[in-house]
């Protein structure tokens, strides 16, 4: 048994979480998620016990320098050394031999150094909810606790890092947390049986807002707001799987429930979004704010928790939506979540996309609403299999606002798509779309360069950065060869003394999201990549000059971007070129008008500047990577913010 040390020397060397023992005993959340405590006494194993884990458990007495209490280690984790300082990571509150205790499943230790007892601490013997705490001083920590004597204490087992609980099919997922022994107290065998339907049916129905750590098991009745996919993970305990769901009860309070391991196979097929369930026997724990936005979180295991589907009775409100008009999403903060009501304007087929986490299915739908704006909705993985159709009204809940080629919406694990909802708001939008919505001018938020690569700058700043690209050293393997710039500029000249197109190869080659055309120039029936192409297609190659108030730049525009500039397909322009060369005056006038219409139009460009070697010398080739009409509203807001920032700087 360690001896109490003087507070002067020890408190300066040891930093413990003051007051955490009393909070742990009362079931009150601690000031920190991982409190620091000292192991002041330890005993390995027990000789006289009724539960089946007695011969494998280590009983600790842990202290915060003011109070101490019992901590029962899970049988599969490493024992800390007596006198060491440990950090509590995962535990459950309960009682052990009539004494308040915690059942410790995970701990950590930054140093193997041991100390004398900081204190002396005060032992907490019994705590009952709703009654005053009864504490009693003892001369030495653990002196009056029969389960923490050190007479039979075994030597500590050395380990490099603390061993955390391993998940295995034959190991209980939680420790028994029954109260003190007495008349009718279940043994270890009957304690596990009490977790069955007959044992948990007596649990009171608890509102989600009243969930607390004082209740080891609970019974809630709630509607499923969202359901994540099954995610595999690997940690120090091994490999496993999980899924989570958000729940809402009749008061509108919400929480999250998570299933791990075998419980995933049991509950995942049975859970449906929008349905109402009664969950019995779920364990309550304090939520980790890194992964859950609610204060408390539920865990469903395959043996102690049970699920019952309930019919709609009007006691639990429907899924709450806070719809944001699509037109306002251009000003929304990136990364935030929002609810959207829209009509499917266009729909792509699912494609396989290679991501850093491997191939994933992706599908994109364009939504529009009565604000006369449209946005792209990206559906990933199993959400790409949602049955959608053009003209269908959808409610989208908790979509994340992203920016790639303009504003887009992405569905995450908490998102939900409701198709053809039975709601007056859906009927109203459907009527608008069928009457006049299809003929209204729509402002697209997706596909705009404002979300492309590169930073927003003027042409003078872009030229200055490109000059640095041209002058950088060639020896460095990490030297950049490409710059991207977002600029708003006007087309001031288009070269028309030669054909503005070439004949490109139409052979399909692998692309990023789906196969694409080779597009290399075809000469004598073969392209530079060696493809035989008897029927090449006309492809734009425009040489133009763009300018803003600061500078002027020569660049090239190819393919779809050039077609957007010319407002005519390349194949049609190729036919006009043949006809005007044959002397057709009408074709000559049409050809000239197309070039004239390209001039003095303002666009939002993403310019790509590439450094390349040509005939032994370095040159910069500028091309149009992306092109879209200027979003005047967003541009005005950006300019206004710049003016306010400049005015603030002048005032300072």
Tab-separated table of N, CA, C and O in Angstrom, residues 273-274 318-319 321 323 340-342 386-388 392-397 415-423 425-426:
chain	number	residue	atom	x	y	z
A	273	UNK	N	-35.602	4.669	-42.452
A	273	UNK	CA	-35.736	6.100	-42.186
A	273	UNK	C	-37.216	6.484	-42.242
A	273	UNK	O	-37.983	5.933	-43.040
A	274	UNK	N	-37.628	7.401	-41.379
A	274	UNK	CA	-38.986	7.920	-41.231
A	274	UNK	C	-39.856	7.044	-40.345
A	274	UNK	O	-40.904	7.501	-39.880
A	318	UNK	N	-43.467	14.577	-37.791
A	318	UNK	CA	-42.714	14.113	-38.964
A	318	UNK	C	-41.325	14.732	-39.005
A	318	UNK	O	-40.977	15.592	-38.187
A	319	UNK	N	-40.536	14.280	-39.965
A	319	UNK	CA	-39.175	14.804	-40.103
A	319	UNK	C	-39.230	16.313	-40.330
A	319	UNK	O	-39.904	16.786	-41.243
A	321	UNK	N	-38.144	19.846	-41.665
A	321	UNK	CA	-37.349	20.413	-42.754
A	321	UNK	C	-37.289	21.932	-42.594
A	321	UNK	O	-38.292	22.569	-42.250
A	323	UNK	N	-36.287	24.427	-45.233
A	323	UNK	CA	-35.877	24.559	-46.624
A	323	UNK	C	-35.218	25.910	-46.891
A	323	UNK	O	-35.660	26.956	-46.380
A	340	UNK	N	-33.241	21.200	-48.779
A	340	UNK	CA	-33.598	21.752	-50.086
A	340	UNK	C	-34.835	21.045	-50.612
A	340	UNK	O	-34.949	19.813	-50.513
A	341	UNK	N	-35.747	21.824	-51.158
A	341	UNK	CA	-36.929	21.330	-51.848
A	341	UNK	C	-36.770	21.648	-53.323
A	341	UNK	O	-36.577	22.811	-53.693
A	342	UNK	N	-36.810	20.641	-54.194
A	342	UNK	CA	-36.575	20.900	-55.606
A	342	UNK	C	-37.211	19.868	-56.509
A	342	UNK	O	-37.691	18.816	-56.072
A	386	UNK	N	-30.823	5.473	-55.312
A	386	UNK	CA	-32.166	6.000	-55.041
A	386	UNK	C	-32.905	6.191	-56.359
A	386	UNK	O	-32.366	6.734	-57.324
A	387	UNK	N	-34.150	5.745	-56.414
A	387	UNK	CA	-34.937	5.840	-57.639
A	387	UNK	C	-35.396	7.287	-57.840
A	387	UNK	O	-36.206	7.807	-57.082
A	388	UNK	N	-34.853	7.912	-58.883
A	388	UNK	CA	-35.199	9.282	-59.234
A	388	UNK	C	-35.646	9.324	-60.688
A	388	UNK	O	-35.303	8.443	-61.479
A	392	UNK	N	-39.580	14.736	-60.960
A	392	UNK	CA	-39.960	14.285	-59.622
A	392	UNK	C	-39.591	15.342	-58.586
A	392	UNK	O	-38.532	15.959	-58.657
A	393	UNK	N	-40.471	15.550	-57.608
A	393	UNK	CA	-40.205	16.460	-56.497
A	393	UNK	C	-39.496	15.681	-55.389
A	393	UNK	O	-39.896	14.558	-55.058
A	394	UNK	N	-38.448	16.269	-54.836
A	394	UNK	CA	-37.684	15.613	-53.776
A	394	UNK	C	-37.475	16.583	-52.623
A	394	UNK	O	-37.340	17.788	-52.820
A	395	UNK	N	-37.481	16.030	-51.403
A	395	UNK	CA	-37.060	16.736	-50.210
A	395	UNK	C	-35.675	16.201	-49.849
A	395	UNK	O	-35.506	14.993	-49.671
A	396	UNK	N	-34.699	17.071	-49.725
A	396	UNK	CA	-33.336	16.678	-49.373
A	396	UNK	C	-33.028	17.252	-47.996
A	396	UNK	O	-33.106	18.468	-47.793
A	397	UNK	N	-32.685	16.380	-47.072
A	397	UNK	CA	-32.396	16.807	-45.705
A	397	UNK	C	-30.902	16.697	-45.418
A	397	UNK	O	-30.260	15.710	-45.739
A	415	UNK	N	-27.583	12.571	-44.300
A	415	UNK	CA	-28.510	13.112	-45.293
A	415	UNK	C	-29.600	12.094	-45.623
A	415	UNK	O	-29.436	10.884	-45.438
A	416	UNK	N	-30.691	12.622	-46.134
A	416	UNK	CA	-31.843	11.781	-46.481
A	416	UNK	C	-32.582	12.427	-47.641
A	416	UNK	O	-32.763	13.649	-47.677
A	417	UNK	N	-33.002	11.613	-48.606
A	417	UNK	CA	-33.751	12.084	-49.767
A	417	UNK	C	-35.131	11.449	-49.735
A	417	UNK	O	-35.259	10.212	-49.721
A	418	UNK	N	-36.155	12.272	-49.707
A	418	UNK	CA	-37.540	11.803	-49.731
A	418	UNK	C	-38.131	12.121	-51.099
A	418	UNK	O	-38.185	13.291	-51.511
A	419	UNK	N	-38.554	11.100	-51.830
A	419	UNK	CA	-39.061	11.269	-53.194
A	419	UNK	C	-40.589	11.310	-53.182
A	419	UNK	O	-41.242	10.580	-52.438
A	420	UNK	N	-41.146	12.187	-54.049
A	420	UNK	CA	-42.598	12.360	-54.178
A	420	UNK	C	-43.285	12.432	-52.813
A	420	UNK	O	-44.174	11.624	-52.498
A	421	UNK	N	-42.887	13.371	-51.958
A	421	UNK	CA	-43.472	13.436	-50.609
A	421	UNK	C	-44.932	13.863	-50.654
A	421	UNK	O	-45.352	14.658	-51.505
A	422	UNK	N	-45.693	13.338	-49.731
A	422	UNK	CA	-47.103	13.703	-49.584
A	422	UNK	C	-47.170	14.935	-48.692
A	422	UNK	O	-47.451	14.862	-47.494
A	423	UNK	N	-46.910	16.102	-49.297
A	423	UNK	CA	-46.780	17.338	-48.545
A	423	UNK	C	-47.299	18.496	-49.401
A	423	UNK	O	-47.030	18.538	-50.614
A	425	UNK	N	-46.276	21.467	-49.685
A	425	UNK	CA	-45.175	22.200	-50.303
A	425	UNK	C	-44.704	21.507	-51.573
A	425	UNK	O	-44.320	22.166	-52.551
A	426	UNK	N	-44.731	20.196	-51.577
A	426	UNK	CA	-44.353	19.461	-52.785
A	426	UNK	C	-45.394	19.651	-53.886
A	426	UNK	O	-45.046	19.824	-55.065
